[in-house]
PDB file of C-alpha atoms in Angstrom:
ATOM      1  CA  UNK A   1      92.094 -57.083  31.257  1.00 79.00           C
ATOM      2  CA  UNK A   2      95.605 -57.783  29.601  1.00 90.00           C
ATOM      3  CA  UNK A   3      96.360 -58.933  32.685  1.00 91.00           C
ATOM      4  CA  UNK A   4      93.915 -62.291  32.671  1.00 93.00           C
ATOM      5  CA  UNK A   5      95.183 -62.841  29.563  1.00 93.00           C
ATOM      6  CA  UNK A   6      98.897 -62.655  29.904  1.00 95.00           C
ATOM      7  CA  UNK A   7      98.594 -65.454  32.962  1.00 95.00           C
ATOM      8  CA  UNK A   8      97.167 -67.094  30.370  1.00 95.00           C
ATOM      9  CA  UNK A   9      99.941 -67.633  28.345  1.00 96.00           C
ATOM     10  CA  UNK A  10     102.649 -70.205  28.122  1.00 97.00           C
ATOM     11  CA  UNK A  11     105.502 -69.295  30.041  1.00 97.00           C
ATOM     12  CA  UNK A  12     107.339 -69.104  26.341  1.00 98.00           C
ATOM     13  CA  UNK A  13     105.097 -66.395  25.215  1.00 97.00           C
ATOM     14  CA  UNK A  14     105.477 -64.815  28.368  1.00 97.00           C
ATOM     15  CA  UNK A  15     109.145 -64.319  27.796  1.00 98.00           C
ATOM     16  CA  UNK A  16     108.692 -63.385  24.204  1.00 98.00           C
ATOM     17  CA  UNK A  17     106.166 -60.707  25.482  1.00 98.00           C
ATOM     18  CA  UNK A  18     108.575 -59.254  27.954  1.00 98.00           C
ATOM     19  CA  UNK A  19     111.489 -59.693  25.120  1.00 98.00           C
ATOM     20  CA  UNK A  20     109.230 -57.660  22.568  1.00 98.00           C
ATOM     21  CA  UNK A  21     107.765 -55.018  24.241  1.00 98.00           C
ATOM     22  CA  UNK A  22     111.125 -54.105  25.646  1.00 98.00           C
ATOM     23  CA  UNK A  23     112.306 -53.846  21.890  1.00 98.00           C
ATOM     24  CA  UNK A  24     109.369 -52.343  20.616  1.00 97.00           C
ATOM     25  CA  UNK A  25     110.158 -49.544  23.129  1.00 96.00           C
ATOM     26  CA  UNK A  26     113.821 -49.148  21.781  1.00 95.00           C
ATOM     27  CA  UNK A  27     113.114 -49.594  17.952  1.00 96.00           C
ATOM     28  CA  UNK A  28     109.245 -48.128  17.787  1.00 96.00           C
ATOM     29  CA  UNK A  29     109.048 -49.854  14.619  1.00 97.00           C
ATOM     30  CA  UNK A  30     108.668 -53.672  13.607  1.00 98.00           C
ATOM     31  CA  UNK A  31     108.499 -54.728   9.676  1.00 97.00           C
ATOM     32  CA  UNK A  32     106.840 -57.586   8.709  1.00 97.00           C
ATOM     33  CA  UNK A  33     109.498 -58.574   6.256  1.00 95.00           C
ATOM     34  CA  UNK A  34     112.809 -58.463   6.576  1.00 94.00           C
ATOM     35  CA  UNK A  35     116.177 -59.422   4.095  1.00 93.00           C
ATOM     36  CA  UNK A  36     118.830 -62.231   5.185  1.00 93.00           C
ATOM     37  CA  UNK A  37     122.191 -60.995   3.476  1.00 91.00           C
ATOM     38  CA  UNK A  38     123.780 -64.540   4.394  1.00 90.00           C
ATOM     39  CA  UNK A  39     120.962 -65.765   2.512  1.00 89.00           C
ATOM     40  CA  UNK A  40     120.154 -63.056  -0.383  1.00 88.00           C
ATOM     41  CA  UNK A  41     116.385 -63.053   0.226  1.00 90.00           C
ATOM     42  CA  UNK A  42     113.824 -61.351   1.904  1.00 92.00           C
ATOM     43  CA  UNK A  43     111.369 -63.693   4.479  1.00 94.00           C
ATOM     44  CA  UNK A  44     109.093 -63.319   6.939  1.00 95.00           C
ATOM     45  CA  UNK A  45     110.236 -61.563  10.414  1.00 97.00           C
ATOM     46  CA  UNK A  46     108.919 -63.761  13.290  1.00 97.00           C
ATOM     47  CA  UNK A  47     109.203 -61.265  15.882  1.00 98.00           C
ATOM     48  CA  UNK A  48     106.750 -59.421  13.717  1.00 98.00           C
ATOM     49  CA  UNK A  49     104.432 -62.600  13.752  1.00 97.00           C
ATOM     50  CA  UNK A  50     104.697 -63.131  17.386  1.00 98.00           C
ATOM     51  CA  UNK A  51     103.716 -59.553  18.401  1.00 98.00           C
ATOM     52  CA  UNK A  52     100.444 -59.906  15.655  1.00 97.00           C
ATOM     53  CA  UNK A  53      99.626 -62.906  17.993  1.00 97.00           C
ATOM     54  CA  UNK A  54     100.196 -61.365  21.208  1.00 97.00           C
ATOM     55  CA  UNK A  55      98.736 -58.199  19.554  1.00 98.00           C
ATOM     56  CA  UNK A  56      95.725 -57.696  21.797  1.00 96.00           C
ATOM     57  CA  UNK A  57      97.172 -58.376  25.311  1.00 97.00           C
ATOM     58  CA  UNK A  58     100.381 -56.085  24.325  1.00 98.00           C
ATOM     59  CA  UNK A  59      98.040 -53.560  22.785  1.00 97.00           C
ATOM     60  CA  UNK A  60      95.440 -53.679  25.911  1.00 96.00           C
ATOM     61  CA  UNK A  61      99.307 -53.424  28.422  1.00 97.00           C
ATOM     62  CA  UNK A  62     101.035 -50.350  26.690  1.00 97.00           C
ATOM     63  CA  UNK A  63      97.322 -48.387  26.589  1.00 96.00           C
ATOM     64  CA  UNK A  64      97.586 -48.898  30.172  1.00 93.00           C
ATOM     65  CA  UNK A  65     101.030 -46.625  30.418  1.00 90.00           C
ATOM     66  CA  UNK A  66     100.195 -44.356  27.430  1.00 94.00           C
ATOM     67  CA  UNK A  67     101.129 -45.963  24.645  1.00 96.00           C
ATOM     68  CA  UNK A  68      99.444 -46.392  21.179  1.00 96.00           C
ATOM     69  CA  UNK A  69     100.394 -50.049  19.652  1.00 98.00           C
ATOM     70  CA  UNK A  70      98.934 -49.789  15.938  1.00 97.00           C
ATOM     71  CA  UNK A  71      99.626 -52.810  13.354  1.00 97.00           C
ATOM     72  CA  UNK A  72      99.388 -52.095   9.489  1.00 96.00           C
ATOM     73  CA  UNK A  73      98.580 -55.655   7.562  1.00 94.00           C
ATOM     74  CA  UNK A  74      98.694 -54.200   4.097  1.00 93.00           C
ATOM     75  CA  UNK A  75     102.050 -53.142   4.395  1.00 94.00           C
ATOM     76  CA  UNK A  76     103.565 -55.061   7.414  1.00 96.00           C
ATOM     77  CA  UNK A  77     104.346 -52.037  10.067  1.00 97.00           C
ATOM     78  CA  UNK A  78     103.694 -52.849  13.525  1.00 98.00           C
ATOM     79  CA  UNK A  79     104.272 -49.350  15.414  1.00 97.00           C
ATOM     80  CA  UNK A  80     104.498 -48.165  18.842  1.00 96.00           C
ATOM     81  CA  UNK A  81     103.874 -44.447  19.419  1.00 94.00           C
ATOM     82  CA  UNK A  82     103.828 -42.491  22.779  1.00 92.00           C
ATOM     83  CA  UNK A  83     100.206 -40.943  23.088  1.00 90.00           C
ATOM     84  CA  UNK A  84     101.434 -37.859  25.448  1.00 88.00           C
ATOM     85  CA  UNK A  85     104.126 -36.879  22.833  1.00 75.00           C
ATOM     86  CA  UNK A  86     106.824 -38.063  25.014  1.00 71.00           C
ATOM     87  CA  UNK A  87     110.412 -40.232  24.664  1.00 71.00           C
ATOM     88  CA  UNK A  88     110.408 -38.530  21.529  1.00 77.00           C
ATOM     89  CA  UNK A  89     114.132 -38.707  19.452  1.00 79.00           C
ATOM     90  CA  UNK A  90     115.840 -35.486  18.140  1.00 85.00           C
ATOM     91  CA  UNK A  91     117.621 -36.651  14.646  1.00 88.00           C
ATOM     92  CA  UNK A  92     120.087 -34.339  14.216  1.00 91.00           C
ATOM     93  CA  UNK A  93     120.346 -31.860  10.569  1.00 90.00           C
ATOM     94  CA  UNK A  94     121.633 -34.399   8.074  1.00 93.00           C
ATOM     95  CA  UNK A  95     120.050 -37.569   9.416  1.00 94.00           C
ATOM     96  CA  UNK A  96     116.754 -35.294   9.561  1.00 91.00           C
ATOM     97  CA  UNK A  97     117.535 -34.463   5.607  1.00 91.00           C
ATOM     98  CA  UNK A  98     118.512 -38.440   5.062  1.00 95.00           C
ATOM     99  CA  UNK A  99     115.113 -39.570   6.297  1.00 95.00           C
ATOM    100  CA  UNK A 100     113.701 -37.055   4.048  1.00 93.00           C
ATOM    101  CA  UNK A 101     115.398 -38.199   1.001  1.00 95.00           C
ATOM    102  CA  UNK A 102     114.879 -41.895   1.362  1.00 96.00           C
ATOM    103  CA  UNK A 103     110.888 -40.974   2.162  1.00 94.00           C
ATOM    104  CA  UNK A 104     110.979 -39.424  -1.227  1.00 92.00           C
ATOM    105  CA  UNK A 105     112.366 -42.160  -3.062  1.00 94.00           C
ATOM    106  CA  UNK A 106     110.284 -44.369  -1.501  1.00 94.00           C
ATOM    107  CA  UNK A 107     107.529 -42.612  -3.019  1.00 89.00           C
ATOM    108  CA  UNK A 108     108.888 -42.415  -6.341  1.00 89.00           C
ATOM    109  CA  UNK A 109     110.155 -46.134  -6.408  1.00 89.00           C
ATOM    110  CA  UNK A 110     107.210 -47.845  -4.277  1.00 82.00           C
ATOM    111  CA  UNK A 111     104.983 -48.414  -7.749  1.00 74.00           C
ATOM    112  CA  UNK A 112     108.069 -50.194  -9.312  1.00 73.00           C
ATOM    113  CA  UNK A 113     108.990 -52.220  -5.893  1.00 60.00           C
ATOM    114  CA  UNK A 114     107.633 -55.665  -5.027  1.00 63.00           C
ATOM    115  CA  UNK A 115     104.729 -57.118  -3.079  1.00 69.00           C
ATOM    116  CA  UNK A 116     106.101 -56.807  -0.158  1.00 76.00           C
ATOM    117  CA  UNK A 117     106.307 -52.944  -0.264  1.00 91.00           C
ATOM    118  CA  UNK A 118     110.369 -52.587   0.182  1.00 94.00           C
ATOM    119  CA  UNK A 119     112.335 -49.995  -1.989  1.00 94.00           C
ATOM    120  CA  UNK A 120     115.876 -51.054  -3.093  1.00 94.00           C
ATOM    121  CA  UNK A 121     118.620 -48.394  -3.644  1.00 95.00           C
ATOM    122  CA  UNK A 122     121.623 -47.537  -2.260  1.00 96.00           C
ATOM    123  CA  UNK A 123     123.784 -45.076   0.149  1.00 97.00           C
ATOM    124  CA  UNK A 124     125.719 -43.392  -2.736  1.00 96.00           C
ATOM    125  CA  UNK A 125     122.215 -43.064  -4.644  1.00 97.00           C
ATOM    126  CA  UNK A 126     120.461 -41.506  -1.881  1.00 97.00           C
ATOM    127  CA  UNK A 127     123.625 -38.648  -1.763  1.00 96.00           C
ATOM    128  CA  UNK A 128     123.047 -38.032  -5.000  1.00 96.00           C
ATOM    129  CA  UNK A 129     119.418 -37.206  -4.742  1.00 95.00           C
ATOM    130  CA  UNK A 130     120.242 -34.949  -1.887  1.00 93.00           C
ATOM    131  CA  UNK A 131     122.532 -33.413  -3.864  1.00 92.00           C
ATOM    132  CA  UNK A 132     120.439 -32.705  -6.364  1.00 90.00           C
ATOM    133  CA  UNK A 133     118.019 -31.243  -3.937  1.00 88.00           C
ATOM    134  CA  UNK A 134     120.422 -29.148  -2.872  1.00 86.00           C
ATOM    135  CA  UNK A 135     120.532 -30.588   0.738  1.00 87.00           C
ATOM    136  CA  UNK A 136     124.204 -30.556   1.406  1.00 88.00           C
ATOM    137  CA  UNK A 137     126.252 -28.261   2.690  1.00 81.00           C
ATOM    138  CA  UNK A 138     128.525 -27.208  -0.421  1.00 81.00           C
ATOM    139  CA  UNK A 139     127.444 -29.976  -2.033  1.00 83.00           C
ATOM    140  CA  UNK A 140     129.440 -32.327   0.411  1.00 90.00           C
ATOM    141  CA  UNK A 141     129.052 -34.474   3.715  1.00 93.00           C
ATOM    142  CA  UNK A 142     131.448 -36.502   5.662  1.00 94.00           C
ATOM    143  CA  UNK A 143     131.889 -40.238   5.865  1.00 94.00           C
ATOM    144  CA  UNK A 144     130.755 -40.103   9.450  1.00 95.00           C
ATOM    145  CA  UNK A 145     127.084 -38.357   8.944  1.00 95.00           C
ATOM    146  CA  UNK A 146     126.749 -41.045   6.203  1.00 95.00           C
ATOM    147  CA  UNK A 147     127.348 -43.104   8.765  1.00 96.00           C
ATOM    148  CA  UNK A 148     125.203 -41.980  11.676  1.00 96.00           C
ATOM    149  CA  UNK A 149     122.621 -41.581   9.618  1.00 96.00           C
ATOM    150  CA  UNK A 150     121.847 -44.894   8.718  1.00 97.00           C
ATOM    151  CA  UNK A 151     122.776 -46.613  12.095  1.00 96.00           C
ATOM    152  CA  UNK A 152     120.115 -44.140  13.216  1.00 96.00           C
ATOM    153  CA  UNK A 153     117.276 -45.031  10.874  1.00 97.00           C
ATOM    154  CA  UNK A 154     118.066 -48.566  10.872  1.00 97.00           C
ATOM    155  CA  UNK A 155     117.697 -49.137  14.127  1.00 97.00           C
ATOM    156  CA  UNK A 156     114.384 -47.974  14.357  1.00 96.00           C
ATOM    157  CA  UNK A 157     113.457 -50.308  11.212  1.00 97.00           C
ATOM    158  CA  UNK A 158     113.221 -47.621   8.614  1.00 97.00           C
ATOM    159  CA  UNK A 159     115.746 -49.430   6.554  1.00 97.00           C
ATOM    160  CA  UNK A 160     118.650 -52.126   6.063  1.00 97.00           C
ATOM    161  CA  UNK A 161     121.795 -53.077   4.714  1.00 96.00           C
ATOM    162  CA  UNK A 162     122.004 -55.531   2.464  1.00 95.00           C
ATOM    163  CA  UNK A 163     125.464 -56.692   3.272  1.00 93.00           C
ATOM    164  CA  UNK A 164     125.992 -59.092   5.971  1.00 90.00           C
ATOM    165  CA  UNK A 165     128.887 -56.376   7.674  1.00 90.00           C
ATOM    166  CA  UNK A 166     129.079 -53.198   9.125  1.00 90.00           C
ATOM    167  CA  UNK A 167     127.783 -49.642   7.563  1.00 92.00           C
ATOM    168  CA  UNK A 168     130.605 -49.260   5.189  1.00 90.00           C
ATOM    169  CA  UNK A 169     132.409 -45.700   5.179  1.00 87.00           C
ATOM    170  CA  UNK A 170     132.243 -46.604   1.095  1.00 88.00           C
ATOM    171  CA  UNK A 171     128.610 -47.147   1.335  1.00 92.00           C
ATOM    172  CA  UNK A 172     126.209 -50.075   1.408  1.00 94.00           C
ATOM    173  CA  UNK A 173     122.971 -51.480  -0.442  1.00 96.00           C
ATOM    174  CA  UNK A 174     120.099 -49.855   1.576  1.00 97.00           C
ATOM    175  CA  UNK A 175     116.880 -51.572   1.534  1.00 96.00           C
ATOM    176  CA  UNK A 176     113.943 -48.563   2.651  1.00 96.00           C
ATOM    177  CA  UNK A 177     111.084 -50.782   4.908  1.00 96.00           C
ATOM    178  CA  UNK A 178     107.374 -49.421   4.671  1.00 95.00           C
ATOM    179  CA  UNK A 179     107.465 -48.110   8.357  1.00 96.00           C
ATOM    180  CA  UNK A 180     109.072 -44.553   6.601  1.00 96.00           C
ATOM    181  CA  UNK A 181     105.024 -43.905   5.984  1.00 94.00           C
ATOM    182  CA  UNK A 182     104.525 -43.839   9.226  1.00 91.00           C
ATOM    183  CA  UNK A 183     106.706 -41.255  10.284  1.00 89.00           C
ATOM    184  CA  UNK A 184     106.445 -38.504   7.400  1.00 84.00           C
ATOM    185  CA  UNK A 185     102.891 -38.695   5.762  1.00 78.00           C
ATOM    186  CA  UNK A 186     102.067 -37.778   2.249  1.00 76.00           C
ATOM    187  CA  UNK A 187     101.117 -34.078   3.028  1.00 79.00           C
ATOM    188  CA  UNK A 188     104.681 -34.072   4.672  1.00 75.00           C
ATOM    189  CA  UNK A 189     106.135 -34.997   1.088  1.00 76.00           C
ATOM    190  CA  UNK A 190     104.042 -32.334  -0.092  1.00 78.00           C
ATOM    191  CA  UNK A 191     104.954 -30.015   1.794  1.00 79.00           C
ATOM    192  CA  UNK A 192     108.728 -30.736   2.251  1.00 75.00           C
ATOM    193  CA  UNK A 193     108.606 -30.197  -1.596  1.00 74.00           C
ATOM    194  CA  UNK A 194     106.592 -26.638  -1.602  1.00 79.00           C
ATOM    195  CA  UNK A 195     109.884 -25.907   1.405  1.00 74.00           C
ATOM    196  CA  UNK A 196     112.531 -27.053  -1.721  1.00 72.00           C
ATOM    197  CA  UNK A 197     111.168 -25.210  -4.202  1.00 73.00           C
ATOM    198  CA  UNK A 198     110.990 -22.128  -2.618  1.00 72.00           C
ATOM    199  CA  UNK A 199     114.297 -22.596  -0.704  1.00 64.00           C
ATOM    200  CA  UNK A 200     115.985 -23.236  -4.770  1.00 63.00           C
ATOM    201  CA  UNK A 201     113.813 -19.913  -5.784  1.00 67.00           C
ATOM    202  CA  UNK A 202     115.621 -17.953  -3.003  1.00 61.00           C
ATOM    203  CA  UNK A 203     118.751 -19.252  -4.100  1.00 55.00           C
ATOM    204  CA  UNK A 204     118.590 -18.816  -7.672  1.00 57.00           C
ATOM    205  CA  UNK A 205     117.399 -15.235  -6.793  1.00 59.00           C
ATOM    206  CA  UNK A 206     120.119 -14.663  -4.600  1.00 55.00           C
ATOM    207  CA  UNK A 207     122.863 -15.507  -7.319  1.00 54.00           C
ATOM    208  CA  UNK A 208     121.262 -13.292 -10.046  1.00 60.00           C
ATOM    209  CA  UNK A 209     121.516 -10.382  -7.172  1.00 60.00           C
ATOM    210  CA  UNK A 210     125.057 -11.277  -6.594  1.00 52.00           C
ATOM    211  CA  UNK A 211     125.807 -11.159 -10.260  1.00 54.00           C
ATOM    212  CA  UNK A 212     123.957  -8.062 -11.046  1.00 55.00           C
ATOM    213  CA  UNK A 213     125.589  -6.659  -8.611  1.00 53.00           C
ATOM    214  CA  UNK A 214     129.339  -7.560  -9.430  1.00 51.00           C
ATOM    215  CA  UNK A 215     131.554  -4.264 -11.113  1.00 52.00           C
ATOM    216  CA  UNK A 216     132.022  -4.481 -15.038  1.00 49.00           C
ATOM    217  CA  UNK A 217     135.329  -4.725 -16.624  1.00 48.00           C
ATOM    218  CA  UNK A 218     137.414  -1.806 -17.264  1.00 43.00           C
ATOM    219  CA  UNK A 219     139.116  -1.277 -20.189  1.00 42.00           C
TER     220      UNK A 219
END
């Protein structure tokens, strides 16, 4: 029983048990790895480390209540996940369509990234690409989606700033943690992509109808 083995512990880990589940139930997501911007490195996270060593006991204590805690060694995600579907989050459109984009470029740049499975890139890269994918609204979005967006999917450990200030309204270096795997799979790439492609078809169709369709000069 997690029980026996909580009074076991020293009343340090105790706290740090109580400390950590409450945050694993507010941020769902714990990276093994994270990146100091005071000191311009990445190092070890040792919240992560003290959850892998309270693993069982927290594991054996959120079962109890409904909840699945699952640990990933090879890339560093410790995850906590709701097994009756509840205390789920509703992202609204454009954060939805950020998560998306960063997911894809963490596909496309994980080969090139280091050992410690992080993607680099940046806020006014990741606007681009949805702009290219024809995400956006006219082509545009407003400083404060931008914004929400990342505060959003940062605090849930899906990515980080690399400055040591505030989300900047001009932008920020964005560092894209491994725990985006967990929440859209590979066949959710795949099929996000099959959704583009046919949403660009119906648009390109749509402007040769408009065009076809316009009145020719008179002379």
């Amino acid at each position: 029983m997690w029980s026996e083995i909580f009074e076991a512990l020293s009343n340090f880990e105790k706290g740090e048990f109580r400390r950590l589940a409450n945050y694993l139930l507010s941020h769902t997501y714990l990276v093994r790895d994270v990146y100091k911007p005071d000191k311009q490195w990445t190092e070890p996270n040792g919240d992560y480390r003290m959850v892998n060593r309270l693993f069982e006991c927290m594991r054996d204590y959120f079962s109890a209540s409904g909840w699945k805690l699952g640990k990933d060694d090879n890339y560093g995600v410790i995850s906590l996940i709701n097994e009756y579907d509840h205390n789920r989050l509703r992202m609204d459109r454009f954060t939805t369509l950020f998560l998306y984009t960063c997911r894809l470029m963490y596909e496309e740049g994980r080969e090139q990234g280091d050992n410690l499975h992080i993607v680099r890139t940046d806020t006014g890269t990741i606007i681009e690409k949805m702009r290219t994918l024809g995400l956006l609204n006219k082509g545009k979005t407003t400083q404060k989606e931008r914004l929400e967006a990342q505060r959003a999917l940062s605090h849930f450990n899906i990515i980080q700033k690399t400055e040591n200030t505030a989300w900047s309204t001009d932008g920020n270096g964005v560092l894209i943690f491994p725990s985006i795997l967990s929440i859209i799979s590979n066949q959710g790439i795949n099929d996000m992509m099959m959704e583009l492609e046919e949403l660009q078809t119906e648009n390109a169709e749509m402007e040769m109808l408009i065009d076809d369709e316009e009145p020719e000069d008179l002379e």
